[in-house]
Amino acid sequence: MVGTDVMTAAAPTRPAVSPAKGQAEKPSLIGLNREEMGDLFREVGIPDRQIKMRVSQIWNWIYVRGVSDFDVMANVAKDMRAMLKQNFTIARPEIVEEQVSNDGTRKWLLRFPPRGAGRPVEIETVYIPEEGRGTLCVSSQVGCTLTCSFCHTGTQRLVRNLTSEEILSQLLLARDRLGDFPDRDMPIGTMMPAEGRKITNMVMMGMGEPLYNFEEVKKALLIASDGDGLSLSKRRITLSTSGVVPEIFRTGEEIGVMLAISLHAVRDDLRDMLVPINKKYPLKDLIAACRAYPGLSNARRITFEYVMLKDVNDSLEDAKGLIQLLKGVPSKINLIPFNPWPGTNYQCSDWAQIEKFADFINAAGYASPIRTPRGRDILAACGQLKSDSERMRKTDRLAFEAMMIVGHGEDD
Ligand code: SAH
Ligand code: SF4
């Protein structure tokens, strides 16, 4: 069943421009590239000779200044603003819940309005502040069609792909909430200096498999890294995939962001169980695709994520296999302590074993940071995201909290 139904889960198409439509059905200007925005402007009667200027003006308001209301676009004439408002939206999604962890991690549960005949969907976005940087973890799908056995999101069926608008809106909303856009009264054209920003990095590591939603993810990331807009450096954007081999080359070629691979096992028999897409694209093919990743070098290494599961994949034999497998691939190995969730049969490896595993890999010359679990108390850590109708029932939550109290104390 792995990957069979994903291609049918296309992102919903955008509504056509029509002044008669209700507010919720107006097309959003967020997530469109300049050409698409220009086409929409043309459709509502903006003259050809103005299109380029209007696009760059509105682009600046949306992505540099972060406005979500046409009325504050001071250098746009009043009747033009009214016309834009009548035809388009630049509104943010609704925040259903905002949680702040005791370690400063923030998690937003966001609701997007129905698309076409669909129903509203909810997804989660997580902000992780660290010394000298802040990372936003963004979702690409509602749920996931893959069924990695250790992942909470994998227990939720795919509802649909997110549109580029919805993917980018997660970044815009997080920047709003964190005060990461310039003040309203700063002069037009002010760019937020990269050093002062709260969100310095973005990872496609939230809900979903980004490479099963390639086109929308590509569009969103190209806008997020646009130098005249949100201007996140492509070196600070990482896309994580469970191993959708046919799309890996395109990711480097067409998007140009950093790549992370959810490896988790170094033998096909074990990886088939943990990351079932491995049956379709086994390790040999996956590593070959990594070797061919455009731009790969010692300065632009691939991150291999490896979740530490007690007595499953955490032996020194596995560590040895890992080094052999990655021989000659410029890599960083990111060890992720398993984050528990209610109903899982896995346990996190003992801390001493994780350290032994890390030391072994380090001795072989690989950087192998152990990822500190963040935001576990609000279920914001890797693999804990789940949403929508499937949010935890209160009894589950209480059981989970009890598990956390007796569980690992690495957050402290
Ligand atoms: N679908 C993509 C990106 C989202 S998952 C992928 O699989 O790469 C982000 C990372 O969290 C992946 O490396 C995933 O394997 C890992 N992960 C999933 N569940 C986890 C859990 N319970 N504990 C720790 N890491 C987990
Ligand atoms: Fe989907 Fe990634 Fe979770 Fe696997 S680890 S089920 S690909 S979100």
CSV table of C-alpha atoms and ligand atoms in Angstrom, one decimal:
chain,number,residue,atom,x,y,z
A,1,MET,CA,0.0,0.0,0.0
A,2,VAL,CA,3.0,2.3,0.3
A,3,GLY,CA,2.8,5.3,-1.9
A,4,THR,CA,0.0,3.9,-4.1
A,5,ASP,CA,-2.6,6.6,-3.5
A,6,VAL,CA,-0.5,9.6,-3.0
A,7,MET,CA,-0.4,10.9,-6.5
A,8,THR,CA,-4.2,11.2,-6.5
A,9,ALA,CA,-3.9,13.5,-3.4
A,10,ALA,CA,-3.2,16.6,-5.5
A,11,ALA,CA,-3.4,20.0,-3.9
A,12,PRO,CA,-6.9,21.5,-4.5
A,13,THR,CA,-7.0,24.0,-7.4
A,14,ARG,CA,-7.4,27.6,-6.7
A,15,PRO,CA,-10.7,29.3,-7.2
A,16,ALA,CA,-11.0,31.4,-10.3
A,17,VAL,CA,-11.3,35.2,-9.9
A,18,SER,CA,-14.8,36.4,-9.7
A,19,PRO,CA,-15.9,39.5,-7.9
A,20,ALA,CA,-19.2,37.9,-7.0
A,21,LYS,CA,-17.6,35.2,-4.9
A,22,GLY,CA,-17.9,35.2,-1.1
A,23,GLN,CA,-14.9,36.1,1.1
A,24,ALA,CA,-13.8,32.6,1.8
A,25,GLU,CA,-13.7,31.7,-1.9
A,26,LYS,CA,-11.6,34.6,-3.0
A,27,PRO,CA,-8.2,33.6,-4.4
A,28,SER,CA,-5.3,34.3,-2.1
A,29,LEU,CA,-2.3,36.2,-3.4
A,30,ILE,CA,0.0,34.3,-1.0
A,31,GLY,CA,1.9,31.4,-2.5
A,32,LEU,CA,1.7,32.6,-6.1
A,33,ASN,CA,4.9,33.3,-8.1
A,34,ARG,CA,5.2,36.7,-9.7
A,35,GLU,CA,4.0,35.5,-13.1
A,36,GLU,CA,0.8,34.0,-11.5
A,37,MET,CA,0.2,37.1,-9.5
A,38,GLY,CA,0.5,39.2,-12.7
A,39,ASP,CA,-1.9,36.9,-14.5
A,40,LEU,CA,-4.5,37.4,-11.8
A,41,PHE,CA,-4.0,41.2,-11.8
A,42,ARG,CA,-4.5,41.2,-15.6
A,43,GLU,CA,-7.8,39.2,-15.2
A,44,VAL,CA,-9.2,41.9,-12.9
A,45,GLY,CA,-8.3,44.6,-15.4
A,46,ILE,CA,-5.0,46.1,-14.2
A,47,PRO,CA,-3.4,47.4,-17.4
A,48,ASP,CA,-0.4,45.5,-18.8
A,49,ARG,CA,2.0,48.3,-18.4
A,50,GLN,CA,1.3,48.4,-14.6
A,51,ILE,CA,1.5,44.7,-13.9
A,52,LYS,CA,5.2,44.4,-13.2
A,53,MET,CA,5.1,47.5,-10.9
A,54,ARG,CA,2.0,46.3,-9.1
A,55,VAL,CA,3.4,42.8,-8.5
A,56,SER,CA,6.6,44.1,-7.0
A,57,GLN,CA,4.7,46.6,-4.8
A,58,ILE,CA,2.2,44.0,-3.5
A,59,TRP,CA,5.0,41.4,-3.2
A,60,ASN,CA,6.9,43.8,-0.9
A,61,TRP,CA,3.9,44.4,1.3
A,62,ILE,CA,3.1,40.7,1.7
A,63,TYR,CA,6.6,39.2,2.1
A,64,VAL,CA,8.8,42.1,3.3
A,65,ARG,CA,6.4,43.9,5.6
A,66,GLY,CA,4.2,41.0,6.3
A,67,VAL,CA,0.8,42.7,6.0
A,68,SER,CA,-2.4,40.7,5.9
A,69,ASP,CA,-4.7,43.6,5.1
A,70,PHE,CA,-4.8,45.6,1.8
A,71,ASP,CA,-5.9,48.7,3.7
A,72,VAL,CA,-2.5,49.3,5.2
A,73,MET,CA,-0.7,49.4,1.8
A,74,ALA,CA,0.1,53.1,2.1
A,75,ASN,CA,1.6,53.6,-1.3
A,76,VAL,CA,-1.2,51.9,-3.2
A,77,ALA,CA,-4.1,54.2,-4.3
A,78,LYS,CA,-7.3,53.8,-2.3
A,79,ASP,CA,-9.5,52.6,-5.2
A,80,MET,CA,-6.8,50.1,-6.3
A,81,ARG,CA,-6.7,48.8,-2.7
A,82,ALA,CA,-10.5,48.5,-2.7
A,83,MET,CA,-10.4,46.6,-6.0
A,84,LEU,CA,-7.7,44.2,-4.7
A,85,LYS,CA,-9.7,43.7,-1.6
A,86,GLN,CA,-12.8,42.9,-3.5
A,87,ASN,CA,-11.1,40.2,-5.6
A,88,PHE,CA,-8.4,38.7,-3.5
A,89,THR,CA,-7.4,37.8,0.0
A,90,ILE,CA,-4.1,37.9,1.9
A,91,ALA,CA,-5.6,36.8,5.2
A,92,ARG,CA,-3.8,34.4,7.6
A,93,PRO,CA,-5.3,31.1,8.6
A,94,GLU,CA,-7.2,30.8,11.9
A,95,ILE,CA,-5.2,30.0,15.0
A,96,VAL,CA,-7.1,27.2,16.7
A,97,GLU,CA,-4.6,26.8,19.5
A,98,GLU,CA,-1.2,28.3,20.4
A,99,GLN,CA,0.9,26.4,22.9
A,100,VAL,CA,4.2,27.4,24.5
A,101,SER,CA,6.3,24.6,25.9
A,102,ASN,CA,8.3,25.1,29.1
A,103,ASP,CA,11.4,25.1,26.9
A,104,GLY,CA,10.2,28.0,24.8
A,105,THR,CA,9.1,25.8,21.9
A,106,ARG,CA,5.8,27.0,20.4
A,107,LYS,CA,3.2,25.0,18.5
A,108,TRP,CA,0.3,26.4,16.5
A,109,LEU,CA,-2.7,24.4,15.4
A,110,LEU,CA,-3.9,26.2,12.3
A,111,ARG,CA,-7.2,25.9,10.5
A,112,PHE,CA,-7.4,26.5,6.7
A,113,PRO,CA,-10.8,27.2,5.1
A,114,PRO,CA,-12.4,24.6,2.8
A,115,ARG,CA,-11.1,24.4,-0.7
A,116,GLY,CA,-13.7,23.8,-3.3
A,117,ALA,CA,-15.9,21.0,-2.2
A,118,GLY,CA,-13.5,20.0,0.7
A,119,ARG,CA,-13.8,20.7,4.4
A,120,PRO,CA,-11.6,22.8,6.6
A,121,VAL,CA,-8.3,21.2,7.6
A,122,GLU,CA,-6.0,21.6,10.6
A,123,ILE,CA,-2.3,21.3,10.6
A,124,GLU,CA,0.5,22.0,13.1
A,125,THR,CA,3.6,24.2,12.9
A,126,VAL,CA,6.3,24.3,15.5
A,127,TYR,CA,8.9,27.0,16.3
A,128,ILE,CA,12.1,25.9,18.1
A,129,PRO,CA,14.2,28.7,19.6
A,130,GLU,CA,17.9,27.9,20.2
A,131,GLU,CA,21.0,29.8,21.1
A,132,GLY,CA,21.7,32.1,18.2
A,133,ARG,CA,19.0,30.7,15.9
A,134,GLY,CA,15.3,29.8,15.6
A,135,THR,CA,13.9,27.0,13.5
A,136,LEU,CA,10.4,26.8,12.1
A,137,CYS,CA,9.2,23.3,11.4
A,138,VAL,CA,6.6,23.4,8.6
A,139,SER,CA,4.0,20.8,7.5
A,140,SER,CA,3.5,19.9,3.9
A,141,GLN,CA,0.4,17.6,4.1
A,142,VAL,CA,-2.5,17.0,6.3
A,143,GLY,CA,-1.6,13.6,7.6
A,144,CYS,CA,0.7,11.3,5.7
A,145,THR,CA,0.1,8.4,3.3
A,146,LEU,CA,3.2,6.7,4.5
A,147,THR,CA,3.1,4.6,7.6
A,148,CYS,CA,6.5,4.7,9.3
A,149,SER,CA,5.9,2.5,12.3
A,150,PHE,CA,7.5,4.9,14.9
A,151,CYS,CA,5.7,8.1,13.7
A,152,HIS,CA,2.6,9.5,15.2
A,153,THR,CA,1.7,11.4,12.0
A,154,GLY,CA,1.9,8.1,10.1
A,155,THR,CA,-1.1,6.8,12.1
A,156,GLN,CA,-3.2,9.6,10.6
A,157,ARG,CA,-4.6,9.1,7.1
A,158,LEU,CA,-3.8,11.6,4.4
A,159,VAL,CA,-6.5,14.2,4.2
A,160,ARG,CA,-4.9,16.3,1.5
A,161,ASN,CA,-1.8,18.0,0.2
A,162,LEU,CA,-1.3,21.6,1.4
A,163,THR,CA,-1.2,24.3,-1.2
A,164,SER,CA,1.8,26.6,-1.5
A,165,GLU,CA,-0.3,29.3,0.1
A,166,GLU,CA,-0.9,27.1,3.1
A,167,ILE,CA,2.7,26.1,3.4
A,168,LEU,CA,3.9,29.7,3.2
A,169,SER,CA,1.2,30.9,5.5
A,170,GLN,CA,2.7,28.9,8.3
A,171,LEU,CA,5.9,31.0,7.9
A,172,LEU,CA,4.0,34.2,7.7
A,173,LEU,CA,1.9,33.5,10.7
A,174,ALA,CA,4.8,32.4,12.8
A,175,ARG,CA,6.6,35.6,11.8
A,176,ASP,CA,3.5,37.6,12.8
A,177,ARG,CA,3.3,35.9,16.2
A,178,LEU,CA,7.0,36.2,16.9
A,179,GLY,CA,7.2,39.9,15.9
A,180,ASP,CA,9.5,39.0,13.1
A,181,PHE,CA,8.3,41.6,10.5
A,182,PRO,CA,9.4,45.2,10.5
A,183,ASP,CA,7.3,47.7,12.4
A,184,ARG,CA,4.4,49.2,10.5
A,185,ASP,CA,5.9,52.7,10.7
A,186,MET,CA,9.3,51.8,9.3
A,187,PRO,CA,10.0,53.4,5.9
A,188,ILE,CA,8.7,51.6,2.9
A,189,GLY,CA,11.4,49.3,1.5
A,190,THR,CA,13.0,48.5,4.9
A,191,MET,CA,14.3,45.0,4.9
A,192,MET,CA,14.5,43.1,8.2
A,193,PRO,CA,18.2,42.4,8.8
A,194,ALA,CA,18.9,38.6,8.8
A,195,GLU,CA,20.8,38.8,12.1
A,196,GLY,CA,17.9,40.2,14.1
A,197,ARG,CA,15.4,37.6,13.0
A,198,LYS,CA,13.7,35.1,15.3
A,199,ILE,CA,13.2,32.6,12.5
A,200,THR,CA,16.6,32.0,10.9
A,201,ASN,CA,15.9,28.4,9.6
A,202,MET,CA,13.1,26.5,8.2
A,203,VAL,CA,12.7,22.7,8.0
A,204,MET,CA,10.1,20.8,6.1
A,205,MET,CA,9.8,18.3,8.9
A,206,GLY,CA,6.3,18.8,10.1
A,207,MET,CA,3.4,16.6,9.1
A,208,GLY,CA,3.6,14.9,5.7
A,209,GLU,CA,6.0,13.8,3.1
A,210,PRO,CA,7.1,16.9,1.2
A,211,LEU,CA,8.2,15.1,-1.9
A,212,TYR,CA,4.7,13.7,-2.4
A,213,ASN,CA,3.6,17.3,-2.7
A,214,PHE,CA,6.5,18.4,-4.9
A,215,GLU,CA,5.1,21.2,-6.9
A,216,GLU,CA,3.4,23.1,-4.0
A,217,VAL,CA,6.4,22.6,-1.8
A,218,LYS,CA,8.7,23.9,-4.5
A,219,LYS,CA,6.7,27.0,-5.1
A,220,ALA,CA,6.5,27.8,-1.4
A,221,LEU,CA,10.2,27.3,-0.8
A,222,LEU,CA,11.2,29.4,-3.8
A,223,ILE,CA,9.1,32.2,-2.4
A,224,ALA,CA,10.4,31.7,1.1
A,225,SER,CA,14.0,32.1,-0.3
A,226,ASP,CA,13.2,35.0,-2.6
A,227,GLY,CA,15.8,37.7,-2.0
A,228,ASP,CA,13.2,40.5,-2.4
A,229,GLY,CA,10.8,39.0,0.0
A,230,LEU,CA,11.1,36.6,3.0
A,231,SER,CA,14.7,36.0,1.9
A,232,LEU,CA,15.6,32.9,3.9
A,233,SER,CA,18.8,31.5,2.6
A,234,LYS,CA,18.4,28.2,0.8
A,235,ARG,CA,21.2,26.9,3.0
A,236,ARG,CA,19.0,27.5,5.9
A,237,ILE,CA,16.1,25.6,4.5
A,238,THR,CA,16.1,21.8,4.9
A,239,LEU,CA,13.7,19.4,3.3
A,240,SER,CA,13.4,16.1,4.9
A,241,THR,CA,12.2,13.0,3.0
A,242,SER,CA,11.6,9.4,4.0
A,243,GLY,CA,13.2,8.5,0.6
A,244,VAL,CA,11.1,9.4,-2.4
A,245,VAL,CA,13.9,8.6,-4.7
A,246,PRO,CA,12.5,9.9,-8.0
A,247,GLU,CA,12.1,13.4,-6.6
A,248,ILE,CA,15.4,13.7,-4.9
A,249,PHE,CA,17.4,15.0,-7.8
A,250,ARG,CA,14.7,17.5,-8.7
A,251,THR,CA,14.8,18.8,-5.2
A,252,GLY,CA,18.4,19.8,-5.6
A,253,GLU,CA,18.0,21.0,-9.2
A,254,GLU,CA,14.8,22.9,-9.0
A,255,ILE,CA,14.6,24.0,-5.4
A,256,GLY,CA,18.2,24.0,-4.3
A,257,VAL,CA,17.6,23.6,-0.6
A,258,MET,CA,19.5,21.3,1.9
A,259,LEU,CA,18.4,17.7,2.0
A,260,ALA,CA,17.7,15.5,5.0
A,261,ILE,CA,17.0,11.8,4.7
A,262,SER,CA,15.0,9.8,7.3
A,263,LEU,CA,17.3,6.8,7.3
A,264,HIS,CA,16.6,5.1,10.6
A,265,ALA,CA,18.0,1.7,9.5
A,266,VAL,CA,21.0,0.4,7.5
A,267,ARG,CA,19.5,-2.9,6.5
A,268,ASP,CA,16.7,-3.3,4.0
A,269,ASP,CA,14.8,-5.9,6.1
A,270,LEU,CA,14.7,-3.5,9.1
A,271,ARG,CA,14.1,-0.4,7.0
A,272,ASP,CA,11.2,-2.1,5.3
A,273,MET,CA,9.5,-2.3,8.7
A,274,LEU,CA,10.4,1.1,10.0
A,275,VAL,CA,10.1,3.2,6.8
A,276,PRO,CA,7.9,1.1,4.5
A,277,ILE,CA,8.6,3.2,1.4
A,278,ASN,CA,11.9,1.4,1.5
A,279,LYS,CA,10.1,-1.6,-0.2
A,280,LYS,CA,9.6,0.6,-3.2
A,281,TYR,CA,13.0,2.5,-3.0
A,282,PRO,CA,15.5,0.3,-1.2
A,283,LEU,CA,18.7,1.6,0.4
A,284,LYS,CA,20.9,1.0,-2.6
A,285,ASP,CA,18.7,3.3,-4.8
A,286,LEU,CA,18.3,5.8,-1.9
A,287,ILE,CA,22.1,6.2,-1.4
A,288,ALA,CA,22.7,6.4,-5.1
A,289,ALA,CA,20.2,9.3,-5.3
A,290,CYS,CA,22.0,11.0,-2.4
A,291,ARG,CA,25.4,10.7,-4.1
A,292,ALA,CA,23.9,12.4,-7.2
A,293,TYR,CA,22.3,15.2,-5.2
A,294,PRO,CA,23.1,18.5,-7.0
A,295,GLY,CA,25.5,20.7,-5.2
A,296,LEU,CA,26.6,18.0,-2.7
A,297,SER,CA,30.0,18.8,-1.2
A,298,ASN,CA,31.7,18.9,2.2
A,299,ALA,CA,30.3,22.3,2.7
A,300,ARG,CA,26.8,21.2,1.7
A,301,ARG,CA,26.3,17.8,3.3
A,302,ILE,CA,23.2,15.7,3.5
A,303,THR,CA,21.8,15.2,6.9
A,304,PHE,CA,20.8,11.6,7.7
A,305,GLU,CA,18.2,11.4,10.5
A,306,TYR,CA,18.4,8.3,12.6
A,307,VAL,CA,15.7,7.8,15.3
A,308,MET,CA,17.1,5.8,18.3
A,309,LEU,CA,14.8,2.9,19.1
A,310,LYS,CA,15.7,0.7,22.0
A,311,ASP,CA,16.9,-2.8,20.9
A,312,VAL,CA,15.7,-2.1,17.4
A,313,ASN,CA,18.4,-0.1,15.5
A,314,ASP,CA,20.7,1.1,18.3
A,315,SER,CA,23.5,-1.5,18.4
A,316,LEU,CA,27.1,-0.8,17.6
A,317,GLU,CA,26.7,-3.2,14.8
A,318,ASP,CA,24.1,-0.8,13.3
A,319,ALA,CA,26.5,2.1,13.9
A,320,LYS,CA,29.2,0.2,11.9
A,321,GLY,CA,26.7,-0.5,9.1
A,322,LEU,CA,25.8,3.2,9.1
A,323,ILE,CA,29.4,4.2,8.5
A,324,GLN,CA,29.8,1.6,5.7
A,325,LEU,CA,26.6,2.7,4.0
A,326,LEU,CA,27.5,6.4,4.0
A,327,LYS,CA,31.1,5.9,2.9
A,328,GLY,CA,32.0,8.7,0.5
A,329,VAL,CA,28.7,10.6,0.9
A,330,PRO,CA,29.3,14.0,2.5
A,331,SER,CA,27.0,13.6,5.5
A,332,LYS,CA,26.0,14.7,8.9
A,333,ILE,CA,24.2,12.1,11.1
A,334,ASN,CA,21.5,13.5,13.3
A,335,LEU,CA,20.6,11.1,16.1
A,336,ILE,CA,17.0,11.6,17.2
A,337,PRO,CA,15.9,10.2,20.6
A,338,PHE,CA,12.6,8.5,19.9
A,339,ASN,CA,9.7,10.7,21.0
A,340,PRO,CA,7.0,8.5,22.5
A,341,TRP,CA,3.3,8.9,21.8
A,342,PRO,CA,0.3,7.1,23.2
A,343,GLY,CA,-0.1,3.6,21.8
A,344,THR,CA,3.4,3.2,20.4
A,345,ASN,CA,5.2,-0.1,21.0
A,346,TYR,CA,8.7,1.5,20.7
A,347,GLN,CA,10.9,2.8,23.4
A,348,CYS,CA,13.6,5.4,23.2
A,349,SER,CA,17.1,3.9,23.5
A,350,ASP,CA,18.9,4.4,26.8
A,351,TRP,CA,20.8,7.6,27.0
A,352,ALA,CA,24.1,5.7,27.6
A,353,GLN,CA,23.5,3.7,24.4
A,354,ILE,CA,22.8,6.8,22.4
A,355,GLU,CA,26.0,8.3,23.6
A,356,LYS,CA,28.0,5.1,22.7
A,357,PHE,CA,26.4,5.1,19.3
A,358,ALA,CA,27.3,8.7,18.8
A,359,ASP,CA,30.9,8.3,20.0
A,360,PHE,CA,31.4,5.4,17.6
A,361,ILE,CA,30.2,7.5,14.6
A,362,ASN,CA,32.2,10.5,15.8
A,363,ALA,CA,35.3,8.3,15.9
A,364,ALA,CA,34.8,7.4,12.3
A,365,GLY,CA,34.9,11.1,11.4
A,366,TYR,CA,31.2,12.0,11.1
A,367,ALA,CA,29.5,14.8,13.0
A,368,SER,CA,26.7,13.2,14.9
A,369,PRO,CA,24.8,15.6,17.1
A,370,ILE,CA,22.1,14.1,19.3
A,371,ARG,CA,19.0,16.1,18.7
A,372,THR,CA,17.7,17.4,22.0
A,373,PRO,CA,14.0,16.7,22.2
A,374,ARG,CA,12.1,19.9,22.2
A,375,GLY,CA,8.5,20.7,23.1
A,376,ARG,CA,7.7,17.2,24.1
A,377,ASP,CA,5.3,18.4,26.8
A,378,ILE,CA,3.1,20.0,24.1
A,379,LEU,CA,3.5,17.1,21.7
A,380,ALA,CA,5.6,19.3,19.4
A,381,ALA,CA,8.6,17.1,19.0
A,382,CYS,CA,9.5,15.1,15.8
A,383,GLY,CA,6.9,12.6,14.9
A,384,GLN,CA,4.5,13.7,17.6
A,385,LEU,CA,2.4,15.9,15.3
A,386,LYS,CA,-1.1,14.9,14.6
A,387,SER,CA,-4.1,17.1,14.2
A,388,ASP,CA,-7.7,17.5,13.1
A,389,SER,CA,-10.3,15.1,14.2
A,390,GLU,CA,-7.6,12.9,15.5
A,391,ARG,CA,-6.4,15.2,18.3
A,392,MET,CA,-5.8,13.4,21.5
A,393,ARG,CA,-8.7,12.5,23.6
A,394,LYS,CA,-8.4,13.7,27.2
A,395,THR,CA,-7.8,10.2,28.6
A,396,ASP,CA,-5.0,9.7,26.1
A,397,ARG,CA,-3.4,13.0,27.0
A,398,LEU,CA,-3.4,12.2,30.7
A,399,ALA,CA,-1.9,8.8,30.0
A,400,PHE,CA,0.7,10.5,27.8
A,401,GLU,CA,1.5,13.1,30.5
A,402,ALA,CA,2.0,10.3,33.0
A,403,MET,CA,4.4,8.6,30.6
A,404,MET,CA,6.4,11.8,30.2
A,405,ILE,CA,6.8,12.2,34.0
A,406,VAL,CA,8.3,8.7,34.3
A,407,GLY,CA,10.1,9.0,30.9
A,408,HIS,CA,13.2,10.7,29.8
A,409,GLY,CA,14.4,13.8,31.5
A,410,GLU,CA,16.6,15.2,28.8
A,411,ASP,CA,14.6,18.3,28.4
A,412,ASP,CA,15.9,19.6,31.8
B,1,SAH,N1,7.9,12.9,6.2
B,1,SAH,C1,9.2,13.5,6.2
B,1,SAH,C2,9.3,14.7,7.1
B,1,SAH,C3,8.5,14.7,8.4
B,1,SAH,S1,9.1,13.7,9.7
B,1,SAH,C4,10.2,12.4,6.7
B,1,SAH,O1,9.8,11.4,7.1
B,1,SAH,O2,11.4,12.7,6.5
B,1,SAH,C5,10.4,14.5,10.4
B,1,SAH,C6,11.5,13.6,11.1
B,1,SAH,O3,11.0,13.1,12.3
B,1,SAH,C7,11.8,12.4,10.3
B,1,SAH,O4,13.1,12.1,10.3
B,1,SAH,C8,11.0,11.3,11.0
B,1,SAH,O5,11.5,10.0,10.7
B,1,SAH,C9,11.2,11.7,12.4
B,1,SAH,N2,10.3,11.1,13.4
B,1,SAH,C10,9.0,10.6,13.1
B,1,SAH,N3,8.5,10.1,14.2
B,1,SAH,C11,9.4,10.3,15.2
B,1,SAH,C12,9.3,10.0,16.6
B,1,SAH,N4,8.3,9.5,17.2
B,1,SAH,N5,10.4,10.3,17.3
B,1,SAH,C13,11.5,10.9,16.7
B,1,SAH,N6,11.6,11.2,15.4
B,1,SAH,C14,10.5,10.9,14.7
B,2,SF4,FE1,5.1,10.3,7.0
B,2,SF4,FE2,7.6,11.2,7.6
B,2,SF4,FE3,5.9,10.2,9.5
B,2,SF4,FE4,7.0,8.6,7.7
B,2,SF4,S1,8.1,9.8,9.3
B,2,SF4,S2,4.9,8.6,8.4
B,2,SF4,S3,7.0,9.9,5.9
B,2,SF4,S4,5.6,12.1,8.3
